[in-house]
Coordinates of C-alpha atoms in Angstrom, one line a residue:
M1 CA -21.4 4.6 19.1
T2 CA -22.5 1.1 19.8
H3 CA -26.1 0.3 19.1
P4 CA -28.3 -2.0 21.2
S5 CA -29.4 -5.3 19.9
P6 CA -33.0 -5.6 18.8
D7 CA -34.2 -6.9 22.2
T8 CA -32.1 -4.8 24.6
W9 CA -32.0 -1.3 25.9
E10 CA -28.9 1.0 25.6
S11 CA -29.7 2.7 29.0
A12 CA -32.4 3.2 31.5
G13 CA -33.2 6.5 29.9
H14 CA -33.7 4.8 26.5
R15 CA -36.1 2.3 28.0
R16 CA -38.0 5.0 30.0
S17 CA -38.3 7.3 26.9
V18 CA -39.6 4.5 24.7
L19 CA -42.1 3.4 27.3
W20 CA -43.4 7.0 27.6
V21 CA -43.9 7.2 23.9
V22 CA -45.7 3.8 23.8
S23 CA -47.9 4.8 26.7
L24 CA -48.9 8.1 25.2
A25 CA -49.5 6.6 21.8
T26 CA -51.7 3.9 23.4
L27 CA -53.8 6.5 25.2
V28 CA -54.2 8.4 21.9
M29 CA -55.4 5.2 20.2
M30 CA -57.8 4.5 23.1
F31 CA -59.7 7.6 22.2
D32 CA -59.8 6.5 18.5
G33 CA -61.4 3.3 19.8
Y34 CA -63.8 5.3 22.1
D35 CA -64.9 7.3 19.1
L36 CA -65.3 4.2 17.0
V37 CA -67.7 2.6 19.5
V38 CA -69.4 5.5 21.2
Y39 CA -71.7 6.2 18.2
G40 CA -72.9 2.6 18.2
T41 CA -73.6 2.8 21.9
V42 CA -75.8 5.9 21.6
L43 CA -77.4 5.0 18.2
P44 CA -80.4 3.2 19.7
I45 CA -81.3 6.4 21.6
L46 CA -80.9 8.6 18.5
V47 CA -83.0 6.2 16.4
D48 CA -85.7 5.6 19.0
D49 CA -86.1 9.2 20.2
P50 CA -86.6 11.8 17.4
S51 CA -86.6 14.6 20.0
Q52 CA -82.8 14.3 20.4
L53 CA -81.6 15.4 17.0
G54 CA -84.5 14.7 14.7
P55 CA -86.0 11.6 12.9
L56 CA -83.3 9.1 12.1
S57 CA -84.0 6.0 10.0
A58 CA -81.7 2.9 10.0
G59 CA -80.4 3.8 6.5
H60 CA -79.7 7.5 7.5
A61 CA -78.0 6.3 10.7
G62 CA -75.6 4.2 8.7
V63 CA -74.7 7.2 6.5
L64 CA -74.4 9.4 9.5
G65 CA -72.0 6.9 11.1
S66 CA -69.8 7.1 8.1
Y67 CA -69.2 10.9 8.5
A68 CA -66.6 10.5 11.2
L69 CA -64.9 7.9 9.0
I70 CA -64.7 10.2 6.0
G71 CA -63.0 12.6 8.4
V72 CA -60.6 9.9 9.6
M73 CA -59.7 9.2 6.0
I74 CA -59.0 12.8 5.2
G75 CA -57.0 13.3 8.4
A76 CA -54.9 10.2 7.9
L77 CA -54.0 11.2 4.3
L78 CA -53.3 14.8 5.4
A79 CA -51.0 13.5 8.1
G80 CA -49.2 11.3 5.6
A81 CA -48.8 14.2 3.2
V82 CA -47.2 16.5 5.8
G83 CA -46.2 14.3 8.8
D84 CA -43.0 13.0 7.2
F85 CA -42.0 16.7 6.6
V86 CA -43.1 18.5 9.8
G87 CA -42.5 15.9 12.4
R88 CA -44.3 13.3 14.5
R89 CA -44.5 15.3 17.7
R90 CA -46.1 18.4 16.1
M91 CA -48.7 16.3 14.3
M92 CA -49.6 14.4 17.5
L93 CA -50.1 17.6 19.5
I94 CA -52.2 19.3 16.9
N95 CA -54.5 16.4 16.4
I96 CA -55.0 15.6 20.1
A97 CA -56.4 19.2 20.4
W98 CA -58.4 18.9 17.2
F99 CA -60.3 15.7 17.9
S100 CA -61.0 16.7 21.6
I101 CA -62.6 20.0 20.4
G102 CA -64.6 18.0 17.8
M103 CA -66.0 15.6 20.4
G104 CA -67.1 18.6 22.6
L105 CA -68.8 20.3 19.7
A106 CA -70.6 17.1 18.8
A107 CA -72.0 17.0 22.3
L108 CA -73.4 20.5 21.7
A109 CA -75.1 19.6 18.4
T110 CA -78.8 20.5 18.1
D111 CA -79.7 18.8 14.9
L112 CA -78.5 16.0 12.6
T113 CA -76.7 18.3 10.2
M114 CA -74.6 19.9 13.0
F115 CA -73.9 16.5 14.6
G116 CA -72.8 15.0 11.2
L117 CA -70.5 18.0 10.5
M118 CA -68.9 17.7 14.0
R119 CA -68.4 14.0 13.5
L120 CA -66.6 14.8 10.3
F121 CA -64.5 17.4 12.0
T122 CA -63.6 15.0 14.8
G123 CA -62.7 12.3 12.4
I124 CA -60.0 14.5 10.7
G125 CA -58.2 14.8 14.1
I126 CA -58.5 11.1 14.8
G127 CA -57.2 10.2 11.4
G128 CA -54.1 12.3 11.9
L129 CA -53.5 10.8 15.3
V130 CA -53.8 7.2 14.1
A131 CA -51.3 7.7 11.3
T132 CA -48.9 9.7 13.4
A133 CA -49.0 7.5 16.5
I134 CA -48.2 4.3 14.6
A135 CA -45.4 5.9 12.6
T136 CA -44.0 7.3 15.8
V137 CA -43.9 3.9 17.5
G138 CA -42.3 2.5 14.4
D139 CA -39.5 5.0 14.7
F140 CA -39.0 4.4 18.4
A141 CA -39.6 0.7 19.0
P142 CA -36.7 -1.7 19.3
A143 CA -36.6 -4.0 16.2
G144 CA -37.3 -7.2 18.1
K145 CA -40.3 -5.7 19.9
R146 CA -41.9 -3.8 17.1
N147 CA -44.9 -6.0 16.5
L148 CA -45.5 -6.3 20.3
Y149 CA -45.3 -2.5 20.9
N150 CA -47.4 -1.8 17.8
A151 CA -50.0 -4.3 19.2
I152 CA -49.9 -2.6 22.6
V153 CA -50.5 0.8 21.0
C154 CA -53.1 -0.4 18.5
S155 CA -54.8 -2.3 21.3
G156 CA -55.7 1.1 22.6
V157 CA -58.5 1.0 19.9
P158 CA -60.3 -2.0 21.3
I159 CA -59.5 -0.9 24.9
G160 CA -61.2 2.4 24.1
G161 CA -64.1 0.4 22.6
V162 CA -64.4 -1.6 25.8
L163 CA -64.3 1.7 27.8
A164 CA -67.1 3.1 25.7
S165 CA -69.2 -0.1 26.1
L166 CA -68.7 -0.2 29.9
L167 CA -69.4 3.5 30.3
A168 CA -72.5 3.2 28.2
I169 CA -73.8 0.3 30.3
V170 CA -73.1 2.1 33.5
L171 CA -73.6 5.8 32.7
R172 CA -75.6 6.2 29.5
D173 CA -79.0 6.4 31.1
A174 CA -77.7 8.9 33.7
I175 CA -75.6 11.3 31.5
G176 CA -77.3 10.7 28.1
W177 CA -75.7 10.6 24.7
R178 CA -74.3 14.1 25.1
G179 CA -72.4 13.1 28.3
M180 CA -70.9 10.1 26.4
F181 CA -69.4 12.6 23.9
W182 CA -68.2 15.0 26.6
I183 CA -66.1 12.2 28.0
G184 CA -64.4 12.0 24.5
A185 CA -63.3 15.6 24.9
L186 CA -61.3 15.1 28.1
P187 CA -57.9 14.6 26.3
L188 CA -57.8 18.3 25.7
I189 CA -57.2 18.9 29.5
T190 CA -55.5 15.6 30.4
L191 CA -53.6 14.0 27.5
L192 CA -52.4 17.1 25.7
P193 CA -50.5 18.6 28.7
L194 CA -48.9 15.3 29.3
A195 CA -47.8 14.9 25.7
L196 CA -46.4 18.4 25.7
V197 CA -44.0 17.4 28.5
K198 CA -43.2 13.8 27.8
L199 CA -43.4 13.2 24.0
P200 CA -40.0 13.8 22.3
E201 CA -39.4 14.2 18.6
S202 CA -38.1 11.1 16.8
P203 CA -34.2 11.3 16.4
R204 CA -34.7 8.9 13.5
W205 CA -37.0 11.3 11.8
L206 CA -34.7 14.2 12.6
L207 CA -31.8 12.4 11.0
A208 CA -33.9 11.5 8.0
R209 CA -34.6 15.2 7.5
G210 CA -30.9 16.2 7.8
R211 CA -31.3 17.8 11.3
T212 CA -28.3 16.1 12.8
A213 CA -27.5 18.5 15.6
R214 CA -31.2 18.4 16.8
A215 CA -31.2 14.6 16.6
A216 CA -28.0 14.5 18.8
E217 CA -29.6 16.8 21.4
V218 CA -32.8 14.8 21.6
S219 CA -30.7 11.6 21.9
A220 CA -28.6 13.0 24.7
R221 CA -31.6 14.2 26.6
T222 CA -33.8 11.1 26.2
G223 CA -31.3 8.3 26.0
I224 CA -32.7 7.2 22.7
P225 CA -29.7 6.0 20.5
L226 CA -29.1 7.5 17.1
P227 CA -29.6 4.9 14.3
T228 CA -26.9 4.0 11.9
A229 CA -26.5 5.9 8.7
D230 CA -28.3 3.5 6.4
D231 CA -31.2 3.3 8.8
T232 CA -32.2 6.8 7.7
T233 CA -31.4 6.9 4.0
T234 CA -34.3 7.3 1.7
D235 CA -35.5 4.4 -0.4
T236 CA -32.9 3.2 -2.9
D237 CA -31.1 6.5 -2.6
T238 CA -33.7 8.3 -4.8
G239 CA -34.2 11.1 -2.2
K240 CA -38.0 10.4 -2.3
V241 CA -39.9 11.0 1.0
G242 CA -43.5 10.4 2.0
F243 CA -46.1 9.5 -0.6
A244 CA -43.6 9.8 -3.4
A245 CA -41.6 6.9 -1.9
L246 CA -44.7 4.7 -2.0
A247 CA -44.9 5.0 -5.7
T248 CA -41.4 3.6 -6.2
H249 CA -40.9 0.1 -7.7
Q250 CA -40.1 -1.7 -4.4
Y251 CA -43.3 -0.4 -2.6
R252 CA -45.9 -0.1 -5.3
W253 CA -47.5 -3.5 -5.3
G254 CA -47.2 -4.0 -1.5
T255 CA -48.7 -0.6 -0.9
L256 CA -51.8 -1.6 -2.9
L257 CA -52.3 -4.9 -1.2
L258 CA -51.7 -3.5 2.3
G259 CA -54.3 -0.8 1.6
M260 CA -56.8 -3.5 0.5
M261 CA -56.1 -5.5 3.7
S262 CA -56.8 -2.4 5.8
F263 CA -59.9 -1.7 3.8
V264 CA -61.4 -5.1 4.6
A265 CA -60.4 -5.1 8.3
L266 CA -61.8 -1.7 8.9
L267 CA -65.0 -2.4 7.0
L268 CA -65.6 -5.4 9.3
S269 CA -64.5 -3.5 12.4
Y270 CA -66.7 -0.5 11.9
G271 CA -69.6 -2.5 10.5
L272 CA -69.7 -4.7 13.6
N273 CA -69.1 -2.0 16.1
T274 CA -71.9 0.2 14.7
W275 CA -74.6 -2.5 14.1
L276 CA -73.8 -5.4 16.5
P277 CA -75.9 -3.9 19.4
K278 CA -78.9 -3.3 17.0
I279 CA -78.6 -6.7 15.4
M280 CA -78.6 -8.4 18.8
E281 CA -81.5 -6.3 19.9
N282 CA -83.4 -7.5 16.8
A283 CA -82.4 -11.1 17.8
G284 CA -84.2 -10.7 21.1
F285 CA -81.5 -9.4 23.6
D286 CA -82.4 -6.4 25.8
A287 CA -80.5 -3.1 25.5
K288 CA -77.8 -3.9 28.1
G289 CA -77.4 -7.4 26.8
S290 CA -76.8 -6.2 23.3
L291 CA -74.2 -3.7 24.5
S292 CA -72.4 -6.6 26.2
F293 CA -71.7 -8.1 22.9
L294 CA -69.7 -5.0 22.0
L295 CA -67.8 -5.4 25.2
V296 CA -66.9 -9.0 24.3
L297 CA -66.1 -8.0 20.7
N298 CA -63.5 -5.4 21.7
G299 CA -62.3 -7.4 24.7
G300 CA -61.5 -10.3 22.5
A301 CA -59.6 -8.0 20.2
V302 CA -57.4 -6.7 23.0
V303 CA -56.4 -10.1 24.4
G304 CA -56.3 -11.9 21.0
G305 CA -54.4 -9.0 19.3
L306 CA -51.6 -9.0 22.0
L307 CA -51.2 -12.8 21.8
A308 CA -51.2 -12.8 18.0
S309 CA -48.5 -10.0 18.0
K310 CA -46.2 -12.2 20.1
V311 CA -46.5 -14.9 17.5
A312 CA -46.0 -12.3 14.7
D313 CA -42.7 -11.2 16.3
S314 CA -41.5 -14.8 16.0
T315 CA -43.0 -16.0 12.7
G316 CA -43.7 -12.8 10.8
P317 CA -47.0 -10.9 10.7
Q318 CA -48.2 -12.1 7.3
R319 CA -49.0 -15.7 8.3
V320 CA -50.8 -14.5 11.5
I321 CA -52.9 -11.9 9.7
T322 CA -54.0 -14.5 7.1
T323 CA -55.0 -16.8 9.9
T324 CA -57.0 -14.2 11.9
F325 CA -58.9 -13.1 8.8
F326 CA -60.0 -16.7 8.2
L327 CA -60.9 -17.0 11.9
A328 CA -63.1 -14.0 11.5
A329 CA -65.0 -15.7 8.6
L330 CA -65.5 -18.8 10.7
A331 CA -66.8 -16.8 13.7
M332 CA -69.3 -14.9 11.4
V333 CA -70.7 -18.2 10.2
L334 CA -71.0 -19.5 13.8
L335 CA -73.1 -16.5 14.7
T336 CA -75.8 -17.6 12.2
L337 CA -76.3 -21.1 13.6
G338 CA -78.5 -20.3 16.6
A339 CA -75.9 -21.5 19.1
P340 CA -76.4 -21.1 22.9
L341 CA -75.2 -17.9 24.5
P342 CA -71.8 -19.1 25.6
V343 CA -70.9 -20.2 22.1
L344 CA -72.2 -16.9 20.7
L345 CA -70.0 -15.0 23.1
I346 CA -66.9 -17.0 22.1
A347 CA -67.8 -16.5 18.4
V348 CA -68.1 -12.7 19.0
A349 CA -64.7 -12.7 20.8
V350 CA -63.1 -14.5 18.0
A351 CA -64.7 -12.1 15.5
G352 CA -63.1 -9.3 17.5
V353 CA -59.7 -10.9 17.1
G354 CA -60.3 -11.4 13.4
T355 CA -61.5 -7.9 12.7
I356 CA -60.3 -5.2 15.2
G357 CA -57.4 -7.4 16.3
T358 CA -56.4 -8.0 12.6
Q359 CA -56.2 -4.3 12.0
V360 CA -53.9 -4.0 15.0
L361 CA -51.6 -6.5 13.3
I362 CA -51.9 -4.8 10.0
Y363 CA -50.6 -1.5 11.4
G364 CA -47.6 -3.4 12.9
F365 CA -47.0 -5.1 9.6
V366 CA -47.1 -1.7 7.8
S367 CA -44.8 0.1 10.2
G368 CA -42.1 -2.6 9.6
Y369 CA -42.7 -2.8 5.9
Y370 CA -41.5 0.8 5.1
S371 CA -38.3 2.6 5.8
T372 CA -38.1 5.8 7.9
A373 CA -38.5 8.1 4.9
A374 CA -41.8 6.4 3.9
R375 CA -43.1 5.1 7.2
G376 CA -45.5 7.9 8.0
A377 CA -46.9 8.0 4.5
G378 CA -47.2 4.2 4.4
V379 CA -49.1 4.1 7.7
A380 CA -51.3 7.1 6.6
W381 CA -52.1 5.4 3.3
C382 CA -53.3 2.2 5.1
A383 CA -55.2 4.2 7.7
G384 CA -56.7 6.5 5.1
F385 CA -57.5 4.1 2.3
G386 CA -58.6 1.6 4.9
R387 CA -61.2 4.1 6.3
L388 CA -63.0 3.8 2.9
G389 CA -63.8 0.3 4.2
G390 CA -64.7 1.8 7.5
I391 CA -67.0 4.3 5.8
L392 CA -68.8 1.4 3.9
G393 CA -69.1 -0.8 7.0
P394 CA -71.9 1.2 8.7
V395 CA -73.5 2.0 5.4
I396 CA -73.6 -1.7 4.3
G397 CA -75.1 -2.7 7.7
G398 CA -77.7 0.1 7.5
V399 CA -78.7 -0.8 3.9
L400 CA -79.0 -4.5 4.8
L401 CA -81.1 -3.9 7.9
A402 CA -83.2 -1.2 6.3
G403 CA -83.9 -3.6 3.4
G404 CA -85.2 -6.3 5.8
V405 CA -82.2 -8.6 5.3
S406 CA -81.8 -11.0 8.2
S407 CA -78.9 -10.8 10.6
Q408 CA -77.8 -14.2 9.4
S409 CA -77.4 -12.9 5.8
A410 CA -75.5 -9.8 7.1
F411 CA -73.0 -12.1 8.9
Y412 CA -72.5 -14.2 5.7
V413 CA -71.7 -11.0 3.8
F414 CA -69.1 -10.1 6.5
A415 CA -67.7 -13.7 6.4
V416 CA -67.1 -13.5 2.7
L417 CA -65.3 -10.2 3.1
A418 CA -63.0 -11.6 5.8
M419 CA -62.1 -14.5 3.5
I420 CA -61.2 -12.0 0.8
G421 CA -58.9 -10.2 3.3
G422 CA -57.1 -13.4 4.1
I423 CA -56.5 -14.1 0.4
V424 CA -55.2 -10.6 -0.3
T425 CA -52.8 -10.9 2.6
F426 CA -51.3 -14.1 1.2
F427 CA -50.0 -12.2 -1.9
V428 CA -48.0 -9.5 -0.1
R429 CA -44.3 -9.8 -1.0
N430 CA -41.1 -8.4 0.5
P431 CA -40.2 -4.9 -0.8
S432 CA -37.2 -5.1 -3.2
H433 CA -34.7 -3.6 -0.7
S434 CA -35.4 -6.8 1.4
R435 CA -33.4 -5.7 4.4
T436 CA -36.1 -6.9 6.8
S437 CA -36.5 -6.6 10.5
P438 CA -38.3 -9.2 12.5
S439 CA -41.4 -7.2 12.1
A440 CA -41.2 -7.5 8.4
S441 CA -40.2 -11.1 8.2
G442 CA -42.4 -13.7 6.7
L443 CA -43.5 -11.3 3.9
S444 CA -43.1 -13.9 1.2
G445 CA -45.6 -16.3 2.6
G446 CA -43.1 -19.0 3.5
G447 CA -39.7 -17.6 2.7
G448 CA -39.3 -14.6 5.0
V449 CA -36.1 -13.7 6.7
A450 CA -35.7 -15.5 10.0
P451 CA -36.0 -13.2 13.0
S452 CA -32.8 -14.4 14.5
T453 CA -30.7 -13.6 11.4
A454 CA -32.4 -10.5 9.9
S455 CA -30.5 -7.3 9.7
H456 CA -32.2 -4.2 11.1
S457 CA -31.7 -1.6 8.5
L458 CA -35.4 -0.7 8.4
Q459 CA -35.7 0.2 12.1

C-alpha cells in the first residue's frame, strides 16, 4: 500500500474521517474550557450570596475551585494508565457521559460539600477526555498538519471559555449559576450520540495492540490508511507500552520537563480564569466589565494559539512555546502599570496567548514527541501532572487576595512563573530515537530536524 505524504490525503474518505475526529475532539475540548471558566463566572454570586450554598470566603473559594482540577488530574492519569490498553474510542465515550452527569449533579448541589464533591467527580471525566482527545488526534492527524490540528482541537478549551463568558454576560442573571452548570451537562444528549456514530477507533492504536484484522476493517470502512510497520513498534523494541515507556532512557528527561511546562501553563491558565474577574472588580470595573476581560483572555488564546501553531508546524513547537511564555510574562507586567483600557485589553489578550494558548501548543508538542505506544500515557502525564499547577493556580490567587496582596503583586508572581516556564522549555531535548516528524522538530533548541526532510516514523 502506498502512503500519503505528510500534507496530502489518500482519499476523500480519509479526509472526511479525520475531519470528523478533529471536530468531535474539538467539541469535547470546548466543554473542558467551559468547565474551566464557568466556575469563575459564577464565583462572584457564590461569594456575595451565602444563601446559594453557604458562606464562602476568598480563600475557601480558591480551594473549592481546585476540587475540579484534582479530579482532572486523577482522570488524566487514569486515562493514561488504561487508555493505551483499552482504546481511544471507548475512553472518549465513557468520559463524555461521566463529565456530563457530573455537571448536572453540580447544578443540583445544596451545600458547599456536595458542590465540591460533584466538581471533583466532573473533573475526573474531563481529565480522561483531555488526555484521550489529544492522543486520538495525534494518532489520526497527518504528520505535516499535526501541530495545526492539535491547536484546532485544543483551541476548543479557550473557545469553551469564550462561550462560558458570553453566556454568563447574557444569561447568568436570568438562569442563575445552576443554569450555567446545566448547560455543561448538554453533551450527554448531544455530543455522546454523535460520537457513538462518527468516532472510529484508531487503526494505528489497533495495530500497536496487535489487532491487525480489526485495523484493516476500520481502515477499509473509514479510508484512514494503515501506517507502516515501524510506525507502530514500541519504543526501542522493548515491548513497553503506556507509562512504562515513559520511564525508558529516551523519554525520561523529556517527560519530566514537559510535565513542568504543562504545570506552569495550567497554573497560569486556571489562576487567571478563576480570579481575573474578581481582580478586575477590585480594580473598579463593574461585574459585566470584569467578565469581559475573561472573554478577551480566552479569545486571545484562540486566535493567537492557531497562529502560533502554524508557525510551530514550520519551525518546531519548542521555539514558539518559549516565546509565548515570555510574552505572557511581559503581558503580566503591563497589567500592573495602570495603562488605559485599550492597552489593558491588548495585554490580557497577549496573556491569553501566553498561558492558555501556550498549553495548546504544549499538547501538540507532546503528541508529536512520543510514539504510538507511549502517546496516550505521555499526553496523560502532561495533562495530569500539569493539573497540579491548575490546582495551585486558584489557591495561590485566593491566598494572595485573602491576604490583602494587591493585584499588581499577584500579576508579578504570575510573570515570574511564566519566565520559569520559558526557561524550562528551552532545555527539552529530542528523544533518543530522534526519528522526528515536523511536529517534533526543533526539539534541540536550534538543531531540530527540518520539516521538509524529517521522516515520519512517529506518526
